Tab-separated table of C-alpha atoms and ligand atoms in Angstrom:
chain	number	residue	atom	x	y	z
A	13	UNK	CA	0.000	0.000	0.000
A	14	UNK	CA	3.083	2.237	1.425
A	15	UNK	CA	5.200	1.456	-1.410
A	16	UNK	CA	2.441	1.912	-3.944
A	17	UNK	CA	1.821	5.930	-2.964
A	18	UNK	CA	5.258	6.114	-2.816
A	19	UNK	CA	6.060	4.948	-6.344
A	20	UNK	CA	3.430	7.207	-7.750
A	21	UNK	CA	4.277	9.816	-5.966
A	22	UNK	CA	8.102	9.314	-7.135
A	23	UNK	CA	6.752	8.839	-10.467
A	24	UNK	CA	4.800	12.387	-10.198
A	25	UNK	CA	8.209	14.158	-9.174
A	26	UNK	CA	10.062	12.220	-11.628
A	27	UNK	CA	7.365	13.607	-14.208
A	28	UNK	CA	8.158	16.835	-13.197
A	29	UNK	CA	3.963	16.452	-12.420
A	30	UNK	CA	2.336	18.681	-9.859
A	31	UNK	CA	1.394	17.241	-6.500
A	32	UNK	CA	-1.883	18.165	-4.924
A	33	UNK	CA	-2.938	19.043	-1.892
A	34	UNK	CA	-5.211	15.475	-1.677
A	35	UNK	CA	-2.219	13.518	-3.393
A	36	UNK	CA	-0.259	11.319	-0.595
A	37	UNK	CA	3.068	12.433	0.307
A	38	UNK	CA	6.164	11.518	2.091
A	39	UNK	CA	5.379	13.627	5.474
A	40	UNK	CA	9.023	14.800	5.145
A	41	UNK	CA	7.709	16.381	1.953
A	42	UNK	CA	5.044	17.949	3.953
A	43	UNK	CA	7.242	19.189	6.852
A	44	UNK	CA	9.707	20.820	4.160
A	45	UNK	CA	7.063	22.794	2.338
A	46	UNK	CA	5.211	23.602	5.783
A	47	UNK	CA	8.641	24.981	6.753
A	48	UNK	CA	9.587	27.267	3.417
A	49	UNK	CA	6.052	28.386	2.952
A	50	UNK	CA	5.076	29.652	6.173
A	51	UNK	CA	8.407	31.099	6.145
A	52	UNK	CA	7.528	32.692	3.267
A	53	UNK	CA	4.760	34.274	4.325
A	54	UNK	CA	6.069	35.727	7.156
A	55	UNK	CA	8.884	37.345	4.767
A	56	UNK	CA	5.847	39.123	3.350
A	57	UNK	CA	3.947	39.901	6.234
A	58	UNK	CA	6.967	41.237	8.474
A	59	UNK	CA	8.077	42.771	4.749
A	60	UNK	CA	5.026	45.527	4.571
A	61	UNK	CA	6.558	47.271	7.919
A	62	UNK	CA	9.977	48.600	6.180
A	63	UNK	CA	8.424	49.914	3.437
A	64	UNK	CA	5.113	50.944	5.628
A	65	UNK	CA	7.525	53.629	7.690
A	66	UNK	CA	7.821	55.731	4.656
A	67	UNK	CA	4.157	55.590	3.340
A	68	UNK	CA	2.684	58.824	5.625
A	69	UNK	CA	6.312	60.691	4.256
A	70	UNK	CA	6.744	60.094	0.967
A	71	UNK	CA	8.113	62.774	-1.106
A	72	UNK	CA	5.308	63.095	-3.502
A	73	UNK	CA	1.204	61.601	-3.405
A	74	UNK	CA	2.786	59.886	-6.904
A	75	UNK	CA	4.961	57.980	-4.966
A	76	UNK	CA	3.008	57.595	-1.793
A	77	UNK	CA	0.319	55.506	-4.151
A	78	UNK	CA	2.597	53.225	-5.796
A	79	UNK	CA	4.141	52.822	-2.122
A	80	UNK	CA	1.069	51.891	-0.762
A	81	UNK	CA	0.095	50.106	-3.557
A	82	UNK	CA	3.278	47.553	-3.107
A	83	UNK	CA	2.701	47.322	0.571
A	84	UNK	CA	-0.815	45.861	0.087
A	85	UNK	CA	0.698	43.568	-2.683
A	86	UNK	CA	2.878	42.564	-0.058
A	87	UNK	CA	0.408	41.805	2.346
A	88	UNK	CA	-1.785	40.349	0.058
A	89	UNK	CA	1.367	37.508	-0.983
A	90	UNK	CA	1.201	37.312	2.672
A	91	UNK	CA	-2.178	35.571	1.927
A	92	UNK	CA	-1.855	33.306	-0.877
A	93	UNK	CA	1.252	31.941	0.868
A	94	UNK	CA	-0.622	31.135	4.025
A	95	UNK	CA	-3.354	29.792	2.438
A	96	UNK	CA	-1.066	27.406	0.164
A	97	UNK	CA	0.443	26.532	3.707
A	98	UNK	CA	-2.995	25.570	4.835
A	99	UNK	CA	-3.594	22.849	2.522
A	100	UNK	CA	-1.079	20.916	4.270
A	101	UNK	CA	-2.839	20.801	6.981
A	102	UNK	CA	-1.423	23.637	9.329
A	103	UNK	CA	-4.022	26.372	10.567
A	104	UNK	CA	-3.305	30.382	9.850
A	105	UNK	CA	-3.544	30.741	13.911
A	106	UNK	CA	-1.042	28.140	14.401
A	107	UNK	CA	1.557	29.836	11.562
A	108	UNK	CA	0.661	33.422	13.241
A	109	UNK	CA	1.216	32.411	16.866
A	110	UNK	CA	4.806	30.667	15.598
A	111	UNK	CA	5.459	33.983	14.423
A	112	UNK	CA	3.924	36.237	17.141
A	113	UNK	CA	5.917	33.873	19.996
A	114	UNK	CA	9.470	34.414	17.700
A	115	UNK	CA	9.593	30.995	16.661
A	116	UNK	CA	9.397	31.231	13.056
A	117	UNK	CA	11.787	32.243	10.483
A	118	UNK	CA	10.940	34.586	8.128
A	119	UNK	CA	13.709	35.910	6.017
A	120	UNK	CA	16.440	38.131	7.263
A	121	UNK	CA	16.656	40.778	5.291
A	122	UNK	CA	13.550	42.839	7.094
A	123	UNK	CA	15.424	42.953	9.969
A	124	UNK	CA	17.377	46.530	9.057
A	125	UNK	CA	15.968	49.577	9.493
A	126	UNK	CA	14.943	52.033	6.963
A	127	UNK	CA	16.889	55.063	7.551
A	128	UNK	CA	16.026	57.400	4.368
A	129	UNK	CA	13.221	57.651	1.503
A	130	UNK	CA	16.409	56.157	-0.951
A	131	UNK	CA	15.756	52.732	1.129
A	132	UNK	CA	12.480	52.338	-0.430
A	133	UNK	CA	14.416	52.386	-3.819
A	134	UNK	CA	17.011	49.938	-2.807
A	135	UNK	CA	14.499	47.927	-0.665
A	136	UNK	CA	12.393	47.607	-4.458
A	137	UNK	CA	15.641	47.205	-6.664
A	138	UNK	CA	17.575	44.808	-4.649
A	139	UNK	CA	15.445	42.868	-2.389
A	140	UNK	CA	11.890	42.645	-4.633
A	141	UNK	CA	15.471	41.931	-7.454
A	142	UNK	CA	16.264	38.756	-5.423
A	143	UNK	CA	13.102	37.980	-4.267
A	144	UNK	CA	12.331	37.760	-8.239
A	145	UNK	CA	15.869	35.880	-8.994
A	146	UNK	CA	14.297	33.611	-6.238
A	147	UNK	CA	10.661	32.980	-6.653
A	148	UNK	CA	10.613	32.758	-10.530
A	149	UNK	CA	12.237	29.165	-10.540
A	150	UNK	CA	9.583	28.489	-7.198
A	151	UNK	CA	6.783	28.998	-10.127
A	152	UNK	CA	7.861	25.446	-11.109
A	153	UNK	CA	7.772	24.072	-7.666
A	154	UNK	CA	6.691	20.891	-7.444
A	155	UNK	CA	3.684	21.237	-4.717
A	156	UNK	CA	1.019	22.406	-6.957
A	157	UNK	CA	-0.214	25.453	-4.407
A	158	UNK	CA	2.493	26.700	-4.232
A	159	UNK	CA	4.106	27.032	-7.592
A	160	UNK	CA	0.511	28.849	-8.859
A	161	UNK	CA	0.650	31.009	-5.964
A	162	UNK	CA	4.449	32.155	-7.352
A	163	UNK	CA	2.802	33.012	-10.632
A	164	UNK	CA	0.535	36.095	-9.682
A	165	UNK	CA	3.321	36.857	-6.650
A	166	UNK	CA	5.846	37.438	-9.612
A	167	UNK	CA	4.083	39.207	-11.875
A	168	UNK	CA	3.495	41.941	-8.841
A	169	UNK	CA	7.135	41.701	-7.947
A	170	UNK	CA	8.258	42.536	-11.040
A	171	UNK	CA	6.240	46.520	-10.826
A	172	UNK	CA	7.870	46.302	-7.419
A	173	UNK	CA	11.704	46.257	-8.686
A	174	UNK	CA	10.931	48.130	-11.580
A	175	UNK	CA	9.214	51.433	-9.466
A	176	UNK	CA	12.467	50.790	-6.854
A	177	UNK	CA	15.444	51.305	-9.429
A	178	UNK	CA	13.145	54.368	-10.562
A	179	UNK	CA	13.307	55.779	-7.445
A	180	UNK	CA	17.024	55.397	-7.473
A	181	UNK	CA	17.585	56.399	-10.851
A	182	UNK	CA	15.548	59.854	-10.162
A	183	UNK	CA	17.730	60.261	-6.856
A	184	UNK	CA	20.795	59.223	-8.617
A	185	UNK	CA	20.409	62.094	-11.441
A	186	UNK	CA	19.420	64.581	-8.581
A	187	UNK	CA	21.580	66.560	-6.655
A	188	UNK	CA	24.409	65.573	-5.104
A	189	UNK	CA	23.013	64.781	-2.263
A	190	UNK	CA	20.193	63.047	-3.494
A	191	UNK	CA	22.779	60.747	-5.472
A	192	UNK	CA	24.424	60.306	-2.339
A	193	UNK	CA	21.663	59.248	-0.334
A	194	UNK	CA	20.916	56.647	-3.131
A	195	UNK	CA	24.679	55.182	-2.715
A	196	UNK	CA	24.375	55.071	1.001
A	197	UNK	CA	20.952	53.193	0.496
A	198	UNK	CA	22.597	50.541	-1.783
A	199	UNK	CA	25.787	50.369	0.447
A	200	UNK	CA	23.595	49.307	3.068
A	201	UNK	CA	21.483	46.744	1.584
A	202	UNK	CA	23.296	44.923	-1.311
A	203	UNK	CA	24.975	42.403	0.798
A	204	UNK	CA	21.845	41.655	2.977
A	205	UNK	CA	20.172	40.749	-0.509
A	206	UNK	CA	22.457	38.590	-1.088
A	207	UNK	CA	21.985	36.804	2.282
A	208	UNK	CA	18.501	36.249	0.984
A	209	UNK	CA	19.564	33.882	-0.994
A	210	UNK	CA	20.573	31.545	1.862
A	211	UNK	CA	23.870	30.228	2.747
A	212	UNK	CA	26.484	28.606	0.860
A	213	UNK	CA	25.786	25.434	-0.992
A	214	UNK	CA	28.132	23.573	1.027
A	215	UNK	CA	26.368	25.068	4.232
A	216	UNK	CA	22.508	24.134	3.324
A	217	UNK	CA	20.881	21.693	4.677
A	218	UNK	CA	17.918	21.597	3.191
A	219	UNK	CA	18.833	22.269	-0.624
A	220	UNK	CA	19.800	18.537	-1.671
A	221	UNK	CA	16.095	17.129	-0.534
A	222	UNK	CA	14.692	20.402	-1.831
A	223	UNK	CA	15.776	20.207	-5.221
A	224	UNK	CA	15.511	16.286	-5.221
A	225	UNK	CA	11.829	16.971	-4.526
A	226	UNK	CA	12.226	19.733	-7.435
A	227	UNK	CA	11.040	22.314	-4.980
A	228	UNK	CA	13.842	24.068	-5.071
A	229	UNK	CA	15.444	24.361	-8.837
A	230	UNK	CA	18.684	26.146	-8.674
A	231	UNK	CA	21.152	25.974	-5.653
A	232	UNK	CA	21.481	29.388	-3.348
A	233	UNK	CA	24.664	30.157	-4.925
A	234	UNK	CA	23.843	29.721	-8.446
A	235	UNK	CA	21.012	32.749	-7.692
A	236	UNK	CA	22.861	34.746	-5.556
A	237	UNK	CA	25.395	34.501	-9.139
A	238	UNK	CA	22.145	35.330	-11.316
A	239	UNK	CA	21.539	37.727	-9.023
A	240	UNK	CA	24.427	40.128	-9.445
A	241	UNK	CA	25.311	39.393	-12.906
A	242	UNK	CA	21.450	41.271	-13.172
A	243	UNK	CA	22.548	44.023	-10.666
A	244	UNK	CA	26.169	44.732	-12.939
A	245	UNK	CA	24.739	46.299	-16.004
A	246	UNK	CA	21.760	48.303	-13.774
A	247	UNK	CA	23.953	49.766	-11.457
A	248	UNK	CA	25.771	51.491	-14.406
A	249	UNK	CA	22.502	52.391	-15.764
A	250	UNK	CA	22.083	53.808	-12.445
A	251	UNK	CA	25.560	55.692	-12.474
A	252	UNK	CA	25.709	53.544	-8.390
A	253	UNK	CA	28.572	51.495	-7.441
A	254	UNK	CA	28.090	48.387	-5.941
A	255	UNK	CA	30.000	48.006	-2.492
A	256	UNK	CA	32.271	45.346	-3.721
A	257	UNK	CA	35.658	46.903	-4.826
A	258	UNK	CA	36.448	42.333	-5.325
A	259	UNK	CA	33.225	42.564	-7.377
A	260	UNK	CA	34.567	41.286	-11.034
A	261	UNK	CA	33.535	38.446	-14.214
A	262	UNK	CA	35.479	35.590	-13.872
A	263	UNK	CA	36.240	34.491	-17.835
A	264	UNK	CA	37.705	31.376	-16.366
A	265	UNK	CA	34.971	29.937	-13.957
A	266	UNK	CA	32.533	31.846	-16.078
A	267	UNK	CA	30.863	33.604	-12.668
A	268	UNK	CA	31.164	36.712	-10.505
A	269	UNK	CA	34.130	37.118	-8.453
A	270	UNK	CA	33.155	38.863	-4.985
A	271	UNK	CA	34.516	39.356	-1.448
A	272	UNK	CA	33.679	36.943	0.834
A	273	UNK	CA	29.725	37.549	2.292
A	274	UNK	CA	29.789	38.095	6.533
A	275	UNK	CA	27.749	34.852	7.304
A	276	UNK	CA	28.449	35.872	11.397
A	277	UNK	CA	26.329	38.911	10.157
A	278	UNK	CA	23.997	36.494	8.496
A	279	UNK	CA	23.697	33.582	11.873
A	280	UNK	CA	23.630	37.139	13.981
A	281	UNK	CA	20.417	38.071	11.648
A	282	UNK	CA	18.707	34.598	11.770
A	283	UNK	CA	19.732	34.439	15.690
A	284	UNK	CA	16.883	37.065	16.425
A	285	UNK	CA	19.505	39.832	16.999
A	286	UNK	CA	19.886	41.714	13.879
A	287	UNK	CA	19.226	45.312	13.912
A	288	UNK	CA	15.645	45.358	14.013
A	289	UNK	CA	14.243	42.223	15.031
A	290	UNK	CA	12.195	42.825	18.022
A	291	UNK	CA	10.776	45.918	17.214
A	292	UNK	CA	9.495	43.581	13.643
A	293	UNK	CA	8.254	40.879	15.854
A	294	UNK	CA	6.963	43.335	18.725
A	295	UNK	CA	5.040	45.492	15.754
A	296	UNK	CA	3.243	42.268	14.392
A	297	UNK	CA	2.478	40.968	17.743
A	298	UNK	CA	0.736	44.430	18.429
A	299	UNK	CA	-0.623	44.535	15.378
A	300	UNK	CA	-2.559	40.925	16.119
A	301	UNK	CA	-3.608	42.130	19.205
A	302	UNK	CA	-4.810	45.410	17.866
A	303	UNK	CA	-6.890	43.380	15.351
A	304	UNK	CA	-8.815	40.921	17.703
A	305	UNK	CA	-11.716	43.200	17.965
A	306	UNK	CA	-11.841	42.235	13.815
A	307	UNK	CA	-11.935	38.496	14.049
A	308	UNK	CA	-13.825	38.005	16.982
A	309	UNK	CA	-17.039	40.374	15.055
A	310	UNK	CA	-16.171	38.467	11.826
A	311	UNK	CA	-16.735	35.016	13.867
A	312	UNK	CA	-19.846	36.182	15.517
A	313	UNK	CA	-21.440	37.755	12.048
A	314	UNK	CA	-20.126	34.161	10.247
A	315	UNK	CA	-21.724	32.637	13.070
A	316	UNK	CA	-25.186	34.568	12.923
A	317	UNK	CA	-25.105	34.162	9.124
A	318	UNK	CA	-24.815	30.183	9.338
A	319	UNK	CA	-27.604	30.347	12.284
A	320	UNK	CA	-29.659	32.089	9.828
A	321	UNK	CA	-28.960	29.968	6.751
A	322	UNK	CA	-29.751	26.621	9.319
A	323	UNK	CA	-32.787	28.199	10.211
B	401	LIG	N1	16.542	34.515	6.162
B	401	LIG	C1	16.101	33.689	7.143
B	401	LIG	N2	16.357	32.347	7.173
B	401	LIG	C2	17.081	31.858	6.161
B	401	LIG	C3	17.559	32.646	5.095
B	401	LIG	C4	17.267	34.036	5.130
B	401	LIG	N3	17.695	34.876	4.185
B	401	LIG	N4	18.243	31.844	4.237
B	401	LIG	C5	18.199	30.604	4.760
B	401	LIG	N5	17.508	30.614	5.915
B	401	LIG	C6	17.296	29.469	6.805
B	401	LIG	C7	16.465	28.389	6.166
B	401	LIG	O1	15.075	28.623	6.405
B	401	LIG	C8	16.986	27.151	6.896
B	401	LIG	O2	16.441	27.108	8.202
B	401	LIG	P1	15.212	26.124	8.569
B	401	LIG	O3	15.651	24.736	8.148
B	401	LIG	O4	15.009	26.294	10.023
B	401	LIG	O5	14.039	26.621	7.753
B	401	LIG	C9	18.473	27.455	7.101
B	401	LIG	O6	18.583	28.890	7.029
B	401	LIG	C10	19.381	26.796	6.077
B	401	LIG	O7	19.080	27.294	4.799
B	401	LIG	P2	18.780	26.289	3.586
B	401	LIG	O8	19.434	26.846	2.355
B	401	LIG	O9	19.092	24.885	3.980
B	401	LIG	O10	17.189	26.439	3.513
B	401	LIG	P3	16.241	26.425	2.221
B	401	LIG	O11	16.539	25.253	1.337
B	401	LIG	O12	14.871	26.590	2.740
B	401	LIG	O13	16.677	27.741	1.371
B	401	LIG	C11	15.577	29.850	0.917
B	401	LIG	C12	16.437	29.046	1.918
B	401	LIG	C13	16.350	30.048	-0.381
B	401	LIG	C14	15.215	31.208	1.542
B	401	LIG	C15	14.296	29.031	0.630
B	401	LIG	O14	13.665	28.742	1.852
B	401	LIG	C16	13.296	29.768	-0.265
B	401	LIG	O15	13.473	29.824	-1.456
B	401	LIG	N6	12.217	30.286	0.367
B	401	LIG	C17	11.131	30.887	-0.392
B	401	LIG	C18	11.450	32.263	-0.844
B	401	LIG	C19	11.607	33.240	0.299
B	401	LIG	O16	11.246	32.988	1.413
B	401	LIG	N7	12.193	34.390	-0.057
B	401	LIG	C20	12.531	35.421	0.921
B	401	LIG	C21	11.317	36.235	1.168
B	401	LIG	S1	11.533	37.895	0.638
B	401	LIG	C22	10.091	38.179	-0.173
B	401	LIG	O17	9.611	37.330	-0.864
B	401	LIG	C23	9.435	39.473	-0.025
B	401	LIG	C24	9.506	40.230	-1.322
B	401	LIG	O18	8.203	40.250	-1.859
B	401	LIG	C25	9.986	41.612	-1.083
């Protein structure tokens, strides 16, 4: 029986098939995605307050829209994420409370602060950048849910990059200080993009059953390489440098020579005690607690509805 759902669901990977939320699957399998998707939607949840701190002062109502417009994207990947979560059979209150009580990961990089409006330009180049670099290849993820849920989330993410390398390009060709405020922005969060990508090959655990499950297509290195061979030619559209004076094409290897990436910076991040983690985590905890008024009035009118439809 076992060995039956096994070999079809072997035979489905090997397909490069979808599996569905009602297909068996190796719990392992389950875990995995459990783990990267509710991690995921943290990321976006715990994403919208960076970017949020800049919405009430944005330097024009232009850009205040299309800020607030991203923001709600954000929140609304948030969504689709959980819910793909759900159908493996972990509730929304059980993901929030793991993140409320600090003991999920959600990715690192929303754990610096936001300093200047240029941030919200190097927040949209760089990190919605490699969060594209990342989530195009999770399109073809093997867990059916999840790959469609990358589909729509992509499309969004691409207006997202594209409206934060305008913002730097505008404050690049501005004034000096304007240009300079850009460079600090990018000094501060290229190599914390490229920590989004995850740690070296050789230091992943996960990757090997991830991409033998063909959840995970290209190793972290090989994106964090796509990554800033994308980043080379836009920076010099942008007239930025990028804060890597090692930074250079390898003919030989064929790939991007660079300066070795501060992974005690990284562990430091993931460890909870990166620059801005407990004001994140305090912020959403708040922010659930603000909002119990909402569900519990939601339950009671679902609740009177149903009495009404029973009656
Ligand atoms: N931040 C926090 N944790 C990280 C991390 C990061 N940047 N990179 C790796 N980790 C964690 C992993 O979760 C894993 O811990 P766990 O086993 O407890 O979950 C550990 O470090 C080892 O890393 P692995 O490479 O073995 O883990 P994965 O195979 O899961 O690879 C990943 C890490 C590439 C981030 C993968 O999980 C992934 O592709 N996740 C989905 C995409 C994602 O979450 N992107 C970041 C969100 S940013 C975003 O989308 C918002 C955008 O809209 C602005």
């Amino acid at each position: 029986e076992l060995a039956e759902a096994q070999a079809a669901f072997d035979a489905i990977i090997e397909a490069d098939q979808r599996i569905e939320p009602r297909d068996w699957m190796p719990d392992a399998y389950r875990k995995t995605l459990i783990r990267q998707i509710s991690q995921h939607a943290h990321s976006e949840i715990i994403g919208m307050q960076p970017e949020g701190n800049w919405i009430s002062r944005a330097p024009s109502l232009k850009r205040k829209a299309i800020l607030m417009a991203k923001v709600q994207d954000e929140a609304g990947h948030g969504l689709y994420l959980y819910s793909a979560a759900q159908t493996l059979g972990i509730s929304r209150d059980e993901m929030t409370e793991q993140l409320i009580t600090s003991r999920a990961r959600y990715s690192s990089i929303f754990n610096y602060p936001t300093p200047t409006w240029a941030d919200m330009g190097a927040i949209g180049w760089l990190v919605d950048g490699a969060a594209i670099c990342n989530q195009v290849p999770l399109c073809r993820a093997s867990y059916g849910p999840y790959g469609r849920a990358m589909v729509r989330i992509c499309k969004e993410e691409s207006f997202h990059q594209r409206q934060g390398f305008e913002i730097l390009l505008e404050l690049s060709n501005g004034t000096p200080e304007q240009h300079q405020m850009a460079q600090d922005a990018v000094n501060r969060w290229y190599w914390p993009s490229l920590m989004m990508f995850g740690p070296p090959d050789d230091e992943s655990p996960n990757s090997a059953q991830s991409m033998a499950w063909k959840i995970k297509r290209f190793s972290n290195d090989e994106l964090r390489q796509r990554f800033v061979g994308m980043l080379v030619p836009q920076a010099e559209v942008l007239g930025l440098t990028l804060p890597d004076p090692n930074l250079r094409w390898n003919e030989e290897t064929k790939s991007w020579d660079m300066s070795e990436i501060d992974w005690t910076e990284f562990n430091e991040v993931l460890a909870g005690r990166g620059p801005a983690n407990a004001q994140r985590i305090q912020h959403r905890r708040d922010a659930h607690e603000d909002g119990a008024w909402v569900r519990e009035a939601a339950a009671a009118y679902a609740e009177k509805q149903a009495a009404r439809a029973r009656a």
